[in-house]
mmCIF file of C-alpha atoms in Angstrom:
data_model
loop_
_atom_site.group_PDB
_atom_site.id
_atom_site.type_symbol
_atom_site.label_atom_id
_atom_site.label_comp_id
_atom_site.label_asym_id
_atom_site.label_seq_id
_atom_site.Cartn_x
_atom_site.Cartn_y
_atom_site.Cartn_z
ATOM 1 C CA MET A 1 18.616 16.439 -16.843
ATOM 2 C CA HIS A 2 18.324 17.367 -13.170
ATOM 3 C CA THR A 3 21.220 16.631 -10.835
ATOM 4 C CA LEU A 4 20.141 16.046 -7.241
ATOM 5 C CA SER A 5 22.032 15.351 -4.060
ATOM 6 C CA ARG A 6 20.764 12.490 -1.934
ATOM 7 C CA THR A 7 19.352 15.100 0.445
ATOM 8 C CA ASP A 8 17.471 16.773 -2.426
ATOM 9 C CA ALA A 9 16.101 13.417 -3.572
ATOM 10 C CA ARG A 10 15.009 12.402 -0.071
ATOM 11 C CA ARG A 11 13.215 15.695 0.447
ATOM 12 C CA VAL A 12 11.373 15.318 -2.840
ATOM 13 C CA ALA A 13 10.281 11.819 -1.791
ATOM 14 C CA VAL A 14 9.176 12.890 1.698
ATOM 15 C CA ARG A 15 7.296 15.940 0.418
ATOM 16 C CA ALA A 16 5.583 13.877 -2.284
ATOM 17 C CA GLN A 17 4.358 11.434 0.367
ATOM 18 C CA LEU A 18 2.853 14.260 2.450
ATOM 19 C CA LEU A 19 5.256 13.550 5.308
ATOM 20 C CA ASP A 20 6.870 16.976 5.652
ATOM 21 C CA ALA A 21 5.728 19.539 8.216
ATOM 22 C CA HIS A 22 2.824 20.774 6.053
ATOM 23 C CA ARG A 23 0.136 18.246 6.939
ATOM 24 C CA PRO A 24 -2.813 17.667 4.577
ATOM 25 C CA THR A 25 -6.294 18.456 5.819
ATOM 26 C CA GLY A 26 -8.458 15.404 5.098
ATOM 27 C CA MET A 27 -8.537 11.671 4.423
ATOM 28 C CA PHE A 28 -9.861 11.940 0.867
ATOM 29 C CA GLU A 29 -7.181 14.473 -0.026
ATOM 30 C CA VAL A 30 -4.514 12.040 1.208
ATOM 31 C CA VAL A 31 -5.853 9.008 -0.658
ATOM 32 C CA ARG A 32 -6.314 10.943 -3.892
ATOM 33 C CA HIS A 33 -2.779 12.330 -3.720
ATOM 34 C CA LEU A 34 -1.125 9.039 -2.735
ATOM 35 C CA THR A 35 -3.367 7.246 -5.315
ATOM 36 C CA LEU A 36 -3.510 4.175 -3.054
ATOM 37 C CA VAL A 37 -3.221 2.971 0.530
ATOM 38 C CA GLN A 38 -2.521 -0.705 1.136
ATOM 39 C CA ASN A 39 -5.372 -2.393 3.014
ATOM 40 C CA ASP A 40 -3.550 -5.025 5.062
ATOM 41 C CA PRO A 41 -5.342 -6.328 8.179
ATOM 42 C CA THR A 42 -2.203 -6.994 10.272
ATOM 43 C CA ALA A 43 -2.761 -5.030 13.467
ATOM 44 C CA ALA A 44 0.243 -5.590 15.731
ATOM 45 C CA VAL A 45 -0.011 -1.849 16.393
ATOM 46 C CA ALA A 46 -2.909 -0.844 14.113
ATOM 47 C CA PRO A 47 -3.957 -1.838 10.579
ATOM 48 C CA SER A 48 -1.515 -0.487 8.016
ATOM 49 C CA ALA A 49 -4.023 1.767 6.257
ATOM 50 C CA ASP A 50 -4.874 3.457 9.549
ATOM 51 C CA LEU A 51 -1.190 3.975 10.357
ATOM 52 C CA VAL A 52 -0.584 5.505 6.921
ATOM 53 C CA LEU A 53 -3.453 7.934 7.315
ATOM 54 C CA TRP A 54 -2.617 8.791 10.929
ATOM 55 C CA GLY A 55 0.987 9.427 9.864
ATOM 56 C CA ARG A 56 -0.236 12.133 7.481
ATOM 57 C CA LEU A 57 -3.251 13.538 9.322
ATOM 58 C CA GLY A 58 -2.483 13.017 12.992
ATOM 59 C CA PHE A 59 -5.306 13.294 15.521
ATOM 60 C CA SER A 60 -7.780 14.585 12.955
ATOM 61 C CA TYR A 61 -7.999 11.042 11.538
ATOM 62 C CA SER A 62 -10.234 8.328 12.981
ATOM 63 C CA PRO A 63 -10.326 4.730 11.652
ATOM 64 C CA ALA A 64 -14.111 5.014 11.561
ATOM 65 C CA GLN A 65 -13.716 7.509 8.704
ATOM 66 C CA LEU A 66 -12.052 4.873 6.542
ATOM 67 C CA ARG A 67 -14.529 2.138 7.442
ATOM 68 C CA ASP A 68 -17.445 4.407 6.582
ATOM 69 C CA ALA A 69 -15.859 5.478 3.291
ATOM 70 C CA LEU A 70 -15.381 1.859 2.210
ATOM 71 C CA ASP A 71 -18.905 0.879 3.278
ATOM 72 C CA GLU A 72 -20.367 3.874 1.449
ATOM 73 C CA GLN A 73 -18.028 3.264 -1.524
ATOM 74 C CA THR A 74 -16.676 6.789 -1.490
ATOM 75 C CA LEU A 75 -13.354 4.936 -1.471
ATOM 76 C CA LEU A 76 -12.916 1.595 -3.224
ATOM 77 C CA GLU A 77 -10.614 -1.388 -2.805
ATOM 78 C CA LEU A 78 -8.846 -3.015 -5.752
ATOM 79 C CA HIS A 79 -6.097 -5.633 -5.518
ATOM 80 C CA GLY A 80 -5.695 -4.985 -1.792
ATOM 81 C CA PHE A 81 -5.281 -1.196 -2.195
ATOM 82 C CA ILE A 82 -7.740 1.519 -1.182
ATOM 83 C CA ARG A 83 -8.201 3.965 -4.062
ATOM 84 C CA PRO A 84 -10.343 6.980 -5.014
ATOM 85 C CA PRO A 85 -13.352 5.793 -7.056
ATOM 86 C CA GLU A 86 -12.518 7.951 -10.085
ATOM 87 C CA ASP A 87 -9.190 6.132 -10.506
ATOM 88 C CA LEU A 88 -10.948 2.834 -11.240
ATOM 89 C CA ALA A 89 -11.572 4.059 -14.792
ATOM 90 C CA LEU A 90 -7.791 3.809 -15.280
ATOM 91 C CA TYR A 91 -7.900 0.038 -14.643
ATOM 92 C CA ARG A 92 -10.973 -1.008 -16.613
ATOM 93 C CA ALA A 93 -9.192 -1.407 -19.959
ATOM 94 C CA GLU A 94 -6.538 -3.592 -18.311
ATOM 95 C CA MET A 95 -9.307 -5.696 -16.783
ATOM 96 C CA ALA A 96 -10.911 -6.134 -20.191
ATOM 97 C CA ASP A 97 -7.571 -7.414 -21.547
ATOM 98 C CA TRP A 98 -7.239 -10.092 -18.830
ATOM 99 C CA PRO A 99 -5.101 -12.204 -18.557
ATOM 100 C CA GLY A 100 -2.944 -9.805 -20.585
ATOM 101 C CA ARG A 101 -2.147 -8.626 -24.063
ATOM 102 C CA PRO A 102 -0.737 -11.171 -26.544
ATOM 103 C CA PRO A 103 1.628 -12.859 -26.642
ATOM 104 C CA LEU A 104 0.602 -14.429 -23.351
ATOM 105 C CA ARG A 105 3.111 -16.028 -21.042
ATOM 106 C CA GLU A 106 2.631 -19.629 -20.011
ATOM 107 C CA TRP A 107 1.338 -18.725 -16.535
ATOM 108 C CA GLN A 108 -1.218 -16.349 -18.095
ATOM 109 C CA GLU A 109 -2.458 -19.084 -20.396
ATOM 110 C CA ASP A 110 -2.746 -21.422 -17.403
ATOM 111 C CA LEU A 111 -4.930 -18.895 -15.568
ATOM 112 C CA HIS A 112 -7.126 -18.424 -18.643
ATOM 113 C CA ASP A 113 -7.540 -22.174 -19.040
ATOM 114 C CA TRP A 114 -8.374 -22.706 -15.359
ATOM 115 C CA VAL A 115 -11.105 -20.041 -15.385
ATOM 116 C CA ALA A 116 -12.481 -21.451 -18.652
ATOM 117 C CA ALA A 117 -12.575 -24.959 -17.182
ATOM 118 C CA ASN A 118 -14.557 -23.618 -14.222
ATOM 119 C CA ASN A 119 -16.851 -21.324 -16.184
ATOM 120 C CA GLY A 120 -19.881 -22.969 -14.585
ATOM 121 C CA CYS A 121 -18.680 -21.949 -11.110
ATOM 122 C CA ARG A 122 -17.916 -18.469 -12.419
ATOM 123 C CA LEU A 123 -21.488 -18.123 -13.668
ATOM 124 C CA ASP A 124 -22.882 -19.526 -10.398
ATOM 125 C CA ILE A 125 -20.937 -16.923 -8.387
ATOM 126 C CA LEU A 126 -22.060 -14.067 -10.625
ATOM 127 C CA ALA A 127 -25.684 -15.231 -10.458
ATOM 128 C CA ARG A 128 -25.575 -15.485 -6.666
ATOM 129 C CA LEU A 129 -24.105 -12.000 -6.353
ATOM 130 C CA ARG A 130 -26.654 -10.605 -8.779
ATOM 131 C CA ALA A 131 -29.495 -12.061 -6.714
ATOM 132 C CA ASP A 132 -28.227 -11.595 -3.158
ATOM 133 C CA GLY A 133 -25.027 -9.511 -3.165
ATOM 134 C CA PRO A 134 -23.035 -8.151 -1.562
ATOM 135 C CA LEU A 135 -21.835 -11.396 0.061
ATOM 136 C CA THR A 136 -18.707 -12.793 1.686
ATOM 137 C CA ALA A 137 -16.558 -15.401 -0.073
ATOM 138 C CA ARG A 138 -17.793 -18.201 2.167
ATOM 139 C CA GLU A 139 -21.393 -17.442 1.136
ATOM 140 C CA LEU A 140 -20.551 -18.161 -2.508
ATOM 141 C CA PRO A 141 -20.858 -21.623 -4.077
ATOM 142 C CA ASP A 142 -17.874 -23.820 -4.946
ATOM 143 C CA THR A 143 -18.944 -25.718 -8.065
ATOM 144 C CA CYS A 144 -15.461 -25.869 -9.598
ATOM 145 C CA VAL A 145 -14.794 -29.017 -11.601
ATOM 146 C CA VAL A 146 -11.018 -28.441 -11.700
ATOM 147 C CA PRO A 147 -9.541 -27.609 -8.275
ATOM 148 C CA TRP A 148 -6.894 -24.927 -7.851
ATOM 149 C CA ARG A 149 -3.509 -26.525 -7.244
ATOM 150 C CA SER A 150 -0.792 -24.620 -5.445
ATOM 151 C CA SER A 151 2.133 -25.305 -3.137
ATOM 152 C CA GLY A 152 0.982 -22.364 -1.008
ATOM 153 C CA TRP A 153 -1.974 -21.523 1.210
ATOM 154 C CA THR A 154 -4.395 -21.205 -1.726
ATOM 155 C CA ASN A 155 -4.237 -24.917 -2.598
ATOM 156 C CA ASN A 156 -7.786 -26.180 -3.221
ATOM 157 C CA ARG A 157 -9.245 -22.796 -2.156
ATOM 158 C CA ASN A 158 -11.206 -22.659 -5.356
ATOM 159 C CA VAL A 159 -13.638 -19.847 -4.551
ATOM 160 C CA THR A 160 -10.926 -17.636 -3.059
ATOM 161 C CA LYS A 161 -8.741 -17.978 -6.142
ATOM 162 C CA LEU A 162 -11.599 -17.677 -8.614
ATOM 163 C CA ILE A 163 -12.827 -14.490 -6.936
ATOM 164 C CA ASP A 164 -9.340 -12.990 -7.158
ATOM 165 C CA LEU A 165 -9.314 -13.682 -10.879
ATOM 166 C CA LEU A 166 -12.857 -12.357 -11.359
ATOM 167 C CA VAL A 167 -11.693 -9.138 -9.673
ATOM 168 C CA GLN A 168 -8.786 -8.990 -12.124
ATOM 169 C CA ARG A 169 -11.281 -9.527 -14.972
ATOM 170 C CA GLY A 170 -13.435 -6.642 -13.720
ATOM 171 C CA GLU A 171 -16.481 -8.821 -13.006
ATOM 172 C CA VAL A 172 -16.413 -8.788 -9.194
ATOM 173 C CA ALA A 173 -15.401 -5.969 -6.826
ATOM 174 C CA ALA A 174 -14.876 -5.403 -3.115
ATOM 175 C CA ALA A 175 -17.933 -3.778 -1.536
ATOM 176 C CA GLY A 176 -16.865 -2.942 2.009
ATOM 177 C CA ARG A 177 -16.722 -5.296 4.980
ATOM 178 C CA ARG A 178 -18.989 -7.167 7.333
ATOM 179 C CA GLY A 179 -16.911 -7.310 10.473
ATOM 180 C CA ALA A 180 -13.546 -8.800 9.466
ATOM 181 C CA ASP A 181 -14.928 -10.327 6.246
ATOM 182 C CA ARG A 182 -14.642 -8.624 2.882
ATOM 183 C CA LEU A 183 -17.920 -8.179 1.020
ATOM 184 C CA LEU A 184 -18.107 -8.811 -2.718
ATOM 185 C CA ASP A 185 -20.546 -7.662 -5.365
ATOM 186 C CA LEU A 186 -20.846 -7.294 -9.119
ATOM 187 C CA ALA A 187 -18.308 -4.763 -10.351
ATOM 188 C CA GLU A 188 -20.930 -3.160 -12.596
ATOM 189 C CA ARG A 189 -22.739 -1.991 -9.447
ATOM 190 C CA ILE A 190 -19.624 -0.391 -7.977
ATOM 191 C CA TYR A 191 -17.167 0.770 -10.635
ATOM 192 C CA PRO A 192 -17.693 3.900 -12.735
ATOM 193 C CA ASP A 193 -18.944 3.324 -16.270
ATOM 194 C CA GLU A 194 -16.054 5.301 -17.759
ATOM 195 C CA VAL A 195 -13.183 3.337 -19.321
ATOM 196 C CA VAL A 196 -9.943 5.117 -20.194
ATOM 197 C CA PRO A 197 -8.139 3.518 -23.199
ATOM 198 C CA HIS A 198 -5.228 1.320 -22.158
ATOM 199 C CA GLU A 199 -2.280 3.401 -23.368
ATOM 200 C CA GLU A 200 -3.717 6.644 -22.020
ATOM 201 C CA ALA A 201 -4.561 4.952 -18.721
ATOM 202 C CA MET A 202 -1.004 3.654 -18.316
ATOM 203 C CA ARG A 203 0.385 7.134 -18.993
ATOM 204 C CA ILE A 204 -1.917 8.744 -16.429
ATOM 205 C CA ARG A 205 -1.185 6.045 -13.851
ATOM 206 C CA ASN A 206 2.559 6.606 -14.284
ATOM 207 C CA GLU A 207 2.118 10.375 -13.909
ATOM 208 C CA ARG A 208 -0.002 9.985 -10.776
ATOM 209 C CA ARG A 209 2.415 7.462 -9.308
ATOM 210 C CA LEU A 210 5.334 9.827 -9.850
ATOM 211 C CA ARG A 211 3.395 12.695 -8.265
ATOM 212 C CA ALA A 212 2.908 10.472 -5.197
ATOM 213 C CA LEU A 213 6.506 9.192 -5.084
ATOM 214 C CA GLY A 214 8.298 12.346 -6.191
ATOM 215 C CA ILE A 215 11.263 10.445 -7.602
ATOM 216 C CA ALA A 216 11.350 6.915 -9.020
ATOM 217 C CA ARG A 217 13.016 4.712 -11.596
ATOM 218 C CA GLU A 218 11.799 4.606 -15.185
ATOM 219 C CA ARG A 219 11.961 0.823 -14.993
ATOM 220 C CA ALA A 220 12.040 -1.360 -11.885
ATOM 221 C CA PRO A 221 11.674 -5.087 -11.160
ATOM 222 C CA VAL A 222 8.113 -6.380 -11.299
ATOM 223 C CA CYS A 223 6.534 -6.437 -7.849
ATOM 224 C CA PRO A 224 3.170 -7.729 -6.592
ATOM 225 C CA GLY A 225 0.384 -5.163 -6.606
ATOM 226 C CA GLU A 226 1.288 -1.657 -7.730
ATOM 227 C CA PRO A 227 4.501 -1.060 -9.763
ATOM 228 C CA ASN A 228 7.392 0.953 -8.343
ATOM 229 C CA ASP A 229 8.433 2.485 -11.683
ATOM 230 C CA VAL A 230 6.937 5.367 -13.661
ATOM 231 C CA GLY A 231 7.957 5.006 -17.316
ATOM 232 C CA THR A 232 8.684 8.354 -18.951
ATOM 233 C CA ALA A 233 6.575 10.459 -16.574
ATOM 234 C CA GLY A 234 8.202 13.612 -15.231
ATOM 235 C CA GLU A 235 11.735 14.644 -16.176
ATOM 236 C CA PRO A 236 15.064 12.755 -16.122
ATOM 237 C CA ALA A 237 17.390 13.093 -13.135
ATOM 238 C CA VAL A 238 20.553 11.684 -11.637
ATOM 239 C CA VAL A 239 21.278 11.448 -7.924
ATOM 240 C CA GLU A 240 24.820 12.046 -6.776
ATOM 241 C CA GLY A 241 26.395 8.857 -5.471
ATOM 242 C CA VAL A 242 23.654 6.617 -6.913
ATOM 243 C CA LYS A 243 24.054 4.704 -10.167
ATOM 244 C CA GLY A 244 21.566 5.056 -12.992
ATOM 245 C CA ARG A 245 18.903 7.538 -13.957
ATOM 246 C CA TRP A 246 15.672 8.519 -12.277
ATOM 247 C CA ARG A 247 12.468 10.348 -13.151
ATOM 248 C CA VAL A 248 11.477 13.286 -10.966
ATOM 249 C CA ASP A 249 8.360 15.430 -10.623
ATOM 250 C CA PRO A 250 9.720 18.899 -11.523
ATOM 251 C CA GLU A 251 7.014 20.658 -9.496
ATOM 252 C CA LEU A 252 8.576 19.261 -6.314
ATOM 253 C CA LEU A 253 12.039 20.687 -7.025
ATOM 254 C CA ASP A 254 13.498 23.885 -5.560
ATOM 255 C CA GLN A 255 10.996 24.095 -2.718
ATOM 256 C CA THR A 256 11.765 24.892 0.888
ATOM 257 C CA PHE A 257 11.644 21.867 3.156
ATOM 258 C CA THR A 258 10.624 21.622 6.772
ATOM 259 C CA GLY A 259 10.560 18.094 8.144
ATOM 260 C CA ARG A 260 8.944 16.379 11.102
ATOM 261 C CA THR A 261 9.033 13.069 12.925
ATOM 262 C CA ALA A 262 6.771 10.194 11.858
ATOM 263 C CA LEU A 263 6.347 6.528 12.706
ATOM 264 C CA LEU A 264 5.605 4.647 9.507
ATOM 265 C CA SER A 265 3.802 1.439 8.699
ATOM 266 C CA PRO A 266 6.159 -1.164 7.182
ATOM 267 C CA LEU A 267 3.798 -1.036 4.167
ATOM 268 C CA ASP A 268 3.963 2.753 3.852
ATOM 269 C CA ARG A 269 4.653 3.817 0.263
ATOM 270 C CA LEU A 270 7.700 5.834 1.331
ATOM 271 C CA VAL A 271 9.476 2.641 2.423
ATOM 272 C CA PHE A 272 7.702 -0.054 0.391
ATOM 273 C CA ASP A 273 10.360 -0.130 -2.360
ATOM 274 C CA ARG A 274 13.276 -1.469 -0.317
ATOM 275 C CA THR A 275 15.805 -0.914 -3.125
ATOM 276 C CA ARG A 276 14.781 2.741 -3.462
ATOM 277 C CA ILE A 277 15.121 3.474 0.259
ATOM 278 C CA ALA A 278 18.521 1.754 0.308
ATOM 279 C CA GLU A 279 19.708 3.950 -2.576
ATOM 280 C CA LEU A 280 18.212 7.283 -1.536
ATOM 281 C CA PHE A 281 17.991 6.990 2.253
ATOM 282 C CA GLU A 282 20.849 4.501 2.787
ATOM 283 C CA TYR A 283 18.399 2.614 4.978
ATOM 284 C CA ASP A 284 18.320 -1.146 5.530
ATOM 285 C CA TYR A 285 14.859 -2.572 6.169
ATOM 286 C CA GLN A 286 12.834 -5.764 5.832
ATOM 287 C CA LEU A 287 9.409 -6.698 7.128
ATOM 288 C CA GLU A 288 10.178 -9.568 9.497
ATOM 289 C CA MET A 289 6.710 -10.787 10.455
ATOM 290 C CA TYR A 290 7.189 -13.918 8.338
ATOM 291 C CA LYS A 291 10.563 -14.771 9.907
ATOM 292 C CA PRO A 292 10.990 -16.993 12.979
ATOM 293 C CA ALA A 293 11.289 -14.801 16.073
ATOM 294 C CA ALA A 294 14.887 -15.864 16.684
ATOM 295 C CA LYS A 295 15.938 -14.565 13.256
ATOM 296 C CA ARG A 296 14.385 -11.100 13.563
ATOM 297 C CA ARG A 297 16.723 -8.139 13.880
ATOM 298 C CA TRP A 298 14.134 -5.434 14.538
ATOM 299 C CA GLY A 299 10.817 -7.073 15.409
ATOM 300 C CA TYR A 300 7.595 -8.529 14.065
ATOM 301 C CA TRP A 301 6.125 -5.203 12.871
ATOM 302 C CA ALA A 302 9.063 -2.806 13.250
ATOM 303 C CA MET A 303 7.955 0.678 12.206
ATOM 304 C CA PRO A 304 10.463 2.834 10.293
ATOM 305 C CA ILE A 305 11.198 6.130 12.039
ATOM 306 C CA LEU A 306 11.322 9.240 9.852
ATOM 307 C CA TYR A 307 13.120 12.275 11.228
ATOM 308 C CA GLY A 308 13.131 15.187 8.822
ATOM 309 C CA ASP A 309 14.450 13.825 5.531
ATOM 310 C CA ARG A 310 16.151 10.764 7.033
ATOM 311 C CA LEU A 311 15.037 7.307 8.094
ATOM 312 C CA VAL A 312 16.878 7.007 11.385
ATOM 313 C CA GLY A 313 15.665 3.827 13.091
ATOM 314 C CA LYS A 314 12.909 1.316 13.765
ATOM 315 C CA LEU A 315 10.279 1.129 16.493
ATOM 316 C CA ASP A 316 9.444 -2.384 17.733
ATOM 317 C CA ALA A 317 6.097 -2.033 19.478
ATOM 318 C CA THR A 318 2.852 -3.947 19.948
ATOM 319 C CA ALA A 319 -0.585 -2.843 21.084
ATOM 320 C CA ASP A 320 -2.260 -4.785 23.907
ATOM 321 C CA ARG A 321 -5.807 -3.535 23.583
ATOM 322 C CA LYS A 322 -7.224 -5.672 26.397
ATOM 323 C CA ALA A 323 -4.700 -4.250 28.849
ATOM 324 C CA GLY A 324 -4.893 -0.770 27.321
ATOM 325 C CA LEU A 325 -1.126 -0.663 26.792
ATOM 326 C CA LEU A 326 1.330 0.068 24.002
ATOM 327 C CA HIS A 327 4.425 -2.029 24.655
ATOM 328 C CA VAL A 328 7.653 -0.547 23.273
ATOM 329 C CA HIS A 329 10.090 -3.456 23.062
ATOM 330 C CA ALA A 330 12.938 -1.588 21.391
ATOM 331 C CA ILE A 331 13.886 1.595 19.590
ATOM 332 C CA HIS A 332 16.576 0.577 17.118
ATOM 333 C CA GLN A 333 18.833 3.503 16.227
ATOM 334 C CA ASP A 334 20.355 3.386 12.754
ATOM 335 C CA VAL A 335 22.210 6.585 13.644
ATOM 336 C CA PRO A 336 22.964 7.780 17.179
ATOM 337 C CA PHE A 337 20.039 9.862 18.426
ATOM 338 C CA ASN A 338 20.841 13.272 19.835
ATOM 339 C CA ARG A 339 18.632 14.875 22.494
ATOM 340 C CA ALA A 340 16.319 16.507 19.963
ATOM 341 C CA MET A 341 15.802 13.258 18.041
ATOM 342 C CA THR A 342 15.215 11.275 21.234
ATOM 343 C CA ALA A 343 12.647 13.772 22.463
ATOM 344 C CA ALA A 344 10.869 13.922 19.085
ATOM 345 C CA VAL A 345 10.626 10.127 18.820
ATOM 346 C CA ARG A 346 9.332 9.849 22.392
ATOM 347 C CA ARG A 347 6.656 12.475 21.680
ATOM 348 C CA GLU A 348 5.585 10.600 18.565
ATOM 349 C CA ILE A 349 5.303 7.336 20.513
ATOM 350 C CA GLU A 350 3.196 9.084 23.153
ATOM 351 C CA ASP A 351 0.990 10.569 20.429
ATOM 352 C CA LEU A 352 0.602 7.144 18.794
ATOM 353 C CA ALA A 353 -0.470 5.633 22.103
ATOM 354 C CA GLU A 354 -2.932 8.462 22.758
ATOM 355 C CA TRP A 355 -4.420 8.107 19.275
ATOM 356 C CA LEU A 356 -4.834 4.363 19.895
ATOM 357 C CA ARG A 357 -6.417 5.176 23.289
ATOM 358 C CA LEU A 358 -3.615 3.268 24.993
ATOM 359 C CA THR A 359 -0.962 4.093 27.568
ATOM 360 C CA VAL A 360 2.724 3.451 26.956
ATOM 361 C CA ALA A 361 3.555 0.458 29.154
ATOM 362 C CA PRO A 362 5.688 1.369 32.211
ATOM 363 C CA GLU A 363 8.343 -1.227 31.362
ATOM 364 C CA SER A 364 8.688 0.020 27.786
ATOM 365 C CA THR A 365 12.062 0.987 26.347
ATOM 366 C CA ARG A 366 12.536 4.734 26.685
#
């Protein structure tokens, strides 16, 4: 049982996420180590995946590298996350078990029944992709006999929902983009043939997730997309001042730490688990883009500010590409900035603007 201070735990987490002073050397190295990068198109400053990669690589990274990798399928997208192709073998057994292993929950049975009721549309989509793929969702036929009912935005979006489920079943896969539209093709043309047995795959996924997070809970609440917990991977640990037990990657312990300053995407894996950053970093954060403007504390796309092993504030900024300006609306300080912190954050903002080929707007908060 390892006993860590909060500082120790934070440094393990920062080092694991490749956000200490020792920068990695290439995009593929980053994606393979992190295991995934969320591919969200919101671009108030820049798309999240580009911000994540720039935060690790700096000026050596260009968004064109990621676009080319996805088009050439040297990186793949699954469930909204960009992943190394070899990792897809770890998900194939789970796909084959869709909608889950018995006993099924009621919502899983409902999904199974809806796909079965629309099997004709499923076959039409697969046939169209086989003949003409890759295609966008709007180029695929909607021959569903039972519409998808939802209280949300997917109501009656039959093809959109059916494609999502066919991706979960391992029959359809993302195949790059045509402009802003995602391309789809038969998974058999894209995914590796290898299938890792389910139990072994879950063990490896937990181990790789812990290597990327450094420290995590054995069990955590279910969240959309990728889990935040790691099962029995690594070794047990406690963190002083934090209730409960953790799992830690022992290879990241007892190492020297040199930090740096970084501006993070709100979807960055370091901050994505809001409970974890509250416990380890004592940092309060929410993504407020879905809140009315009057109810936002920090801004539409407020970027967490990392300084060394601490999360010290939020940057509220937007990119105006037509005007060639990066507008800095506010720099929210969770702790009072000293001169060194202020200078480091300003340099990082200037670097962000330069990387975006923008100029920091004259009226911006300084």
